[in-house]
Structure formats: C-alpha cells, structure tokens
Amino acid sequence: GKIETQAAGAEVDGHRLDTPAFKVTGREKILVDGQPVRRPEATRLWRYHKPSGLVTTNRDPDGRPTIFEQLPKALPRVVTIGRLDLSTEGLLLLTNDGELARALELPGTGLERKYRARAYGRVRQEELDKLRDGIVYEGIEYRSIIATLDRAVGSNSWIDMTLIEGKKREARRALESLGLKVNRLIRVSYGPVEL
C-alpha cells in the first residue's frame, strides 16, 4: 500500500504539508509546530591574522590557547577553512557556512596557498626547483610546490612558496626534505584572499 509521510506540524504560507519534500524560494512564511523558521544567514567570510602559539581547534585536550578564545565575542559561530598548526601564523579564513568551508578545503579546487618561510640553513634555487616535480618524503607524496629563494640572512633563508594541495605540514616537510629547518612560517594568501 501507499505510505504517507506527514511533516510534523509544518506549514508553508498557511498550508499544512503532507510531504517532507517541498520546494521553497525563501519568501514564504514557514512554521514548524507553530514556530516560525528563520531564513538561513547569508554566507560570510572573514580574514583572521592568526598569531603563532594558537591552535586551530575549538578545544585543545592539552589546554593550549585556541583561536576561538581570541576571536571577538560579537562574531557569530564560525568554522575555519583548513587549519594552521600551532607555530604557523598568517591568513586563516573563517566562515559561517560549513559547506563552503568543506568545498574550499578540497585540493581539487586548485586554490593556491602562498607562504613565506624562514628556514635555518642554506639552499640554492636549483634545489628548490626540484620541488616543482613533486616529492616523496618519509613515505608521503607531495604534489608540485613552487619555491623561490628570496634572500639569505645570516644562517637563515627566506623562501616564498606556493602550494595547491594543502596537506598537513606540507610546506615545512618540503623544506625539511632539502635539509632546511623552518623556524617561521606565514601564510600570506589562500586563493584570491590575501593577508
């Protein structure tokens, strides 16, 4: 026989629904159990300049400070688009739209993430150019990374890096594969959004 599904006390413009599937434009007056359903908030995006020393999680089991403790109290509930590790600073995107966050995190989007790295050690541009072909380091495969030597200061090298994949600790590990030790890492852009 026919099974009818009844939406629990749902009304659109005064008409009781007899199916849970009903197309709306957003201009209707929708009630569920007599209570109005609010329109979803408009999708918003914020730029946050994350300092070093904060973790990008809501709560940290080790009790370390989180970015969410530092955000303005007036900010609505937000999620991060990707993460930056504890000692990485720079651009972190925040949004009130979880679906947008998940979509922008995917490597398939092709969004470039640009970093500025200071690393202990000396390196030649020819060595950095090897990262363009992708590398396997400690059993993990990393796609093409464009790295440009900016300058050497004392025993450190400043390097500009462009990544597309966004794997965990990718920038640090790519430079480690060349014998460098990253001591400062700043994300300066994520796709078209700049710090």
CSV table of C-alpha atoms in Angstrom, one decimal:
chain,number,residue,atom,x,y,z
A,1,GLY,CA,0.0,0.0,0.0
A,2,LYS,CA,0.9,3.7,-0.1
A,3,ILE,CA,2.9,5.1,2.8
A,4,GLU,CA,2.2,8.7,3.5
A,5,THR,CA,4.7,10.8,5.3
A,6,GLN,CA,3.4,13.7,7.4
A,7,ALA,CA,5.8,16.5,8.2
A,8,ALA,CA,5.5,17.2,11.9
A,9,GLY,CA,3.2,20.2,12.1
A,10,ALA,CA,4.8,22.0,9.1
A,11,GLU,CA,3.0,24.8,7.3
A,12,VAL,CA,4.0,27.0,4.4
A,13,ASP,CA,2.0,30.2,3.8
A,14,GLY,CA,-0.8,28.7,6.0
A,15,HIS,CA,-1.0,25.3,4.1
A,16,ARG,CA,-0.2,22.2,6.1
A,17,LEU,CA,2.4,20.0,4.4
A,18,ASP,CA,1.7,16.3,3.7
A,19,THR,CA,5.2,15.6,2.4
A,20,PRO,CA,8.6,16.4,3.8
A,21,ALA,CA,9.8,17.4,0.3
A,22,PHE,CA,8.6,20.9,-0.6
A,23,LYS,CA,10.4,23.5,-2.6
A,24,VAL,CA,10.6,27.0,-1.2
A,25,THR,CA,12.1,30.2,-2.5
A,26,GLY,CA,12.8,31.8,0.9
A,27,ARG,CA,9.9,34.4,0.6
A,28,GLU,CA,7.4,32.0,2.2
A,29,LYS,CA,6.2,32.1,5.8
A,30,ILE,CA,7.2,28.7,7.2
A,31,LEU,CA,6.0,27.4,10.6
A,32,VAL,CA,7.0,24.2,12.3
A,33,ASP,CA,4.8,23.3,15.3
A,34,GLY,CA,3.6,26.8,15.2
A,35,GLN,CA,7.0,28.4,15.4
A,36,PRO,CA,8.5,30.5,12.5
A,37,VAL,CA,11.5,29.1,10.8
A,38,ARG,CA,14.2,31.7,10.3
A,39,ARG,CA,15.9,32.2,7.0
A,40,PRO,CA,19.4,30.9,6.8
A,41,GLU,CA,22.1,33.5,7.5
A,42,ALA,CA,23.8,34.9,4.4
A,43,THR,CA,27.2,33.2,3.8
A,44,ARG,CA,30.0,35.3,5.2
A,45,LEU,CA,33.8,35.1,5.1
A,46,TRP,CA,36.3,36.6,7.5
A,47,ARG,CA,40.1,37.0,7.3
A,48,TYR,CA,41.9,36.3,10.5
A,49,HIS,CA,45.6,37.0,11.1
A,50,LYS,CA,46.5,34.0,13.2
A,51,PRO,CA,49.5,34.6,15.5
A,52,SER,CA,51.9,31.8,16.3
A,53,GLY,CA,51.1,29.9,19.5
A,54,LEU,CA,47.4,29.3,19.0
A,55,VAL,CA,45.8,26.0,17.9
A,56,THR,CA,43.1,25.9,15.3
A,57,THR,CA,40.5,23.8,17.2
A,58,ASN,CA,37.5,24.6,19.4
A,59,ARG,CA,39.1,22.9,22.4
A,60,ASP,CA,42.5,21.5,23.0
A,61,PRO,CA,43.0,18.5,25.3
A,62,ASP,CA,46.4,19.8,26.2
A,63,GLY,CA,44.9,23.1,27.4
A,64,ARG,CA,46.8,25.2,24.8
A,65,PRO,CA,45.1,28.5,23.8
A,66,THR,CA,42.8,28.3,20.7
A,67,ILE,CA,42.0,30.9,18.0
A,68,PHE,CA,38.3,30.7,19.1
A,69,GLU,CA,39.2,32.1,22.6
A,70,GLN,CA,40.8,35.1,20.8
A,71,LEU,CA,38.0,35.9,18.4
A,72,PRO,CA,35.7,38.9,19.1
A,73,LYS,CA,32.7,37.9,21.2
A,74,ALA,CA,30.3,39.6,18.7
A,75,LEU,CA,31.4,37.2,15.9
A,76,PRO,CA,28.7,34.6,15.0
A,77,ARG,CA,29.5,30.9,15.2
A,78,VAL,CA,32.3,30.3,12.6
A,79,VAL,CA,34.3,27.4,11.3
A,80,THR,CA,37.8,27.6,9.9
A,81,ILE,CA,38.6,26.9,6.2
A,82,GLY,CA,41.5,24.5,6.7
A,83,ARG,CA,43.9,24.8,9.6
A,84,LEU,CA,47.2,26.3,10.5
A,85,ASP,CA,49.4,24.5,13.0
A,86,LEU,CA,50.4,25.9,16.4
A,87,SER,CA,53.6,27.7,15.2
A,88,THR,CA,52.3,28.8,11.8
A,89,GLU,CA,51.0,32.3,11.6
A,90,GLY,CA,49.1,34.3,8.9
A,91,LEU,CA,45.9,34.1,7.0
A,92,LEU,CA,43.2,31.8,8.3
A,93,LEU,CA,39.8,32.1,6.6
A,94,LEU,CA,36.7,31.8,8.8
A,95,THR,CA,33.1,31.3,7.6
A,96,ASN,CA,29.6,30.8,9.0
A,97,ASP,CA,28.9,28.2,6.2
A,98,GLY,CA,30.2,24.7,6.9
A,99,GLU,CA,29.5,23.6,3.3
A,100,LEU,CA,31.6,26.4,1.9
A,101,ALA,CA,34.4,25.5,4.3
A,102,ARG,CA,34.5,21.9,3.1
A,103,ALA,CA,34.3,22.9,-0.6
A,104,LEU,CA,37.2,25.4,-0.3
A,105,GLU,CA,39.4,22.9,1.6
A,106,LEU,CA,39.4,20.3,-1.2
A,107,PRO,CA,42.6,20.0,-3.2
A,108,GLY,CA,40.5,19.7,-6.4
A,109,THR,CA,39.6,23.4,-6.1
A,110,GLY,CA,43.1,24.3,-7.3
A,111,LEU,CA,43.2,27.2,-4.8
A,112,GLU,CA,46.8,28.2,-4.3
A,113,ARG,CA,48.1,28.7,-0.7
A,114,LYS,CA,51.1,31.1,-0.6
A,115,TYR,CA,53.5,31.1,2.3
A,116,ARG,CA,56.6,32.9,3.3
A,117,ALA,CA,59.1,30.7,5.2
A,118,ARG,CA,62.2,31.5,7.1
A,119,ALA,CA,64.3,28.3,7.4
A,120,TYR,CA,67.6,27.6,9.1
A,121,GLY,CA,70.2,26.5,6.6
A,122,ARG,CA,71.4,27.4,3.1
A,123,VAL,CA,69.7,26.3,-0.1
A,124,ARG,CA,70.2,27.1,-3.8
A,125,GLN,CA,67.4,27.9,-6.2
A,126,GLU,CA,68.3,24.8,-8.2
A,127,GLU,CA,67.5,22.6,-5.1
A,128,LEU,CA,64.2,24.4,-4.5
A,129,ASP,CA,63.2,23.9,-8.2
A,130,LYS,CA,63.2,20.1,-7.5
A,131,LEU,CA,60.0,20.6,-5.5
A,132,ARG,CA,58.2,21.5,-8.7
A,133,ASP,CA,58.0,17.9,-9.8
A,134,GLY,CA,56.6,16.8,-6.5
A,135,ILE,CA,58.4,14.7,-3.9
A,136,VAL,CA,58.0,11.7,-1.7
A,137,TYR,CA,59.3,12.5,1.8
A,138,GLU,CA,59.2,10.0,4.7
A,139,GLY,CA,56.7,7.9,2.7
A,140,ILE,CA,54.3,10.8,2.0
A,141,GLU,CA,53.8,12.1,-1.6
A,142,TYR,CA,53.5,15.8,-2.1
A,143,ARG,CA,52.4,17.4,-5.4
A,144,SER,CA,54.2,20.2,-7.1
A,145,ILE,CA,55.4,23.1,-4.9
A,146,ILE,CA,56.8,26.3,-6.3
A,147,ALA,CA,59.5,27.6,-4.0
A,148,THR,CA,61.6,30.8,-4.7
A,149,LEU,CA,64.6,31.8,-2.7
A,150,ASP,CA,64.1,35.4,-1.7
A,151,ARG,CA,67.3,36.1,0.3
A,152,ALA,CA,69.7,34.7,2.9
A,153,VAL,CA,70.0,36.5,6.2
A,154,GLY,CA,72.8,35.1,8.5
A,155,SER,CA,72.3,31.4,8.7
A,156,ASN,CA,68.6,31.6,7.6
A,157,SER,CA,67.0,31.6,4.1
A,158,TRP,CA,63.7,33.4,3.3
A,159,ILE,CA,61.7,31.4,0.8
A,160,ASP,CA,58.3,32.1,-0.9
A,161,MET,CA,56.2,29.0,-1.5
A,162,THR,CA,53.1,28.2,-3.5
A,163,LEU,CA,51.2,25.1,-2.6
A,164,ILE,CA,48.0,23.7,-4.1
A,165,GLU,CA,47.4,20.5,-2.2
A,166,GLY,CA,47.4,21.8,1.4
A,167,LYS,CA,48.5,18.6,3.2
A,168,LYS,CA,49.3,18.7,6.9
A,169,ARG,CA,52.7,20.4,7.5
A,170,GLU,CA,53.3,20.3,3.7
A,171,ALA,CA,55.4,23.5,3.5
A,172,ARG,CA,57.6,22.5,6.5
A,173,ARG,CA,58.1,19.0,5.3
A,174,ALA,CA,59.0,20.0,1.8
A,175,LEU,CA,61.8,22.3,3.1
A,176,GLU,CA,62.9,19.6,5.6
A,177,SER,CA,63.4,17.2,2.6
A,178,LEU,CA,66.1,19.7,1.4
A,179,GLY,CA,67.8,19.7,4.8
A,180,LEU,CA,66.3,23.0,6.0
A,181,LYS,CA,64.6,23.6,9.4
A,182,VAL,CA,61.6,26.0,9.2
A,183,ASN,CA,61.6,28.4,12.1
A,184,ARG,CA,58.9,30.8,10.9
A,185,LEU,CA,56.0,30.1,8.5
A,186,ILE,CA,53.5,32.7,7.5
A,187,ARG,CA,50.5,32.0,5.2
A,188,VAL,CA,50.1,35.2,3.0
A,189,SER,CA,47.2,34.1,0.8
A,190,TYR,CA,44.5,31.5,0.3
A,191,GLY,CA,43.2,31.5,-3.3
A,192,PRO,CA,42.3,35.2,-4.1
A,193,VAL,CA,42.2,36.3,-0.5
A,194,GLU,CA,45.4,37.9,0.8
A,195,LEU,CA,46.6,38.6,4.4
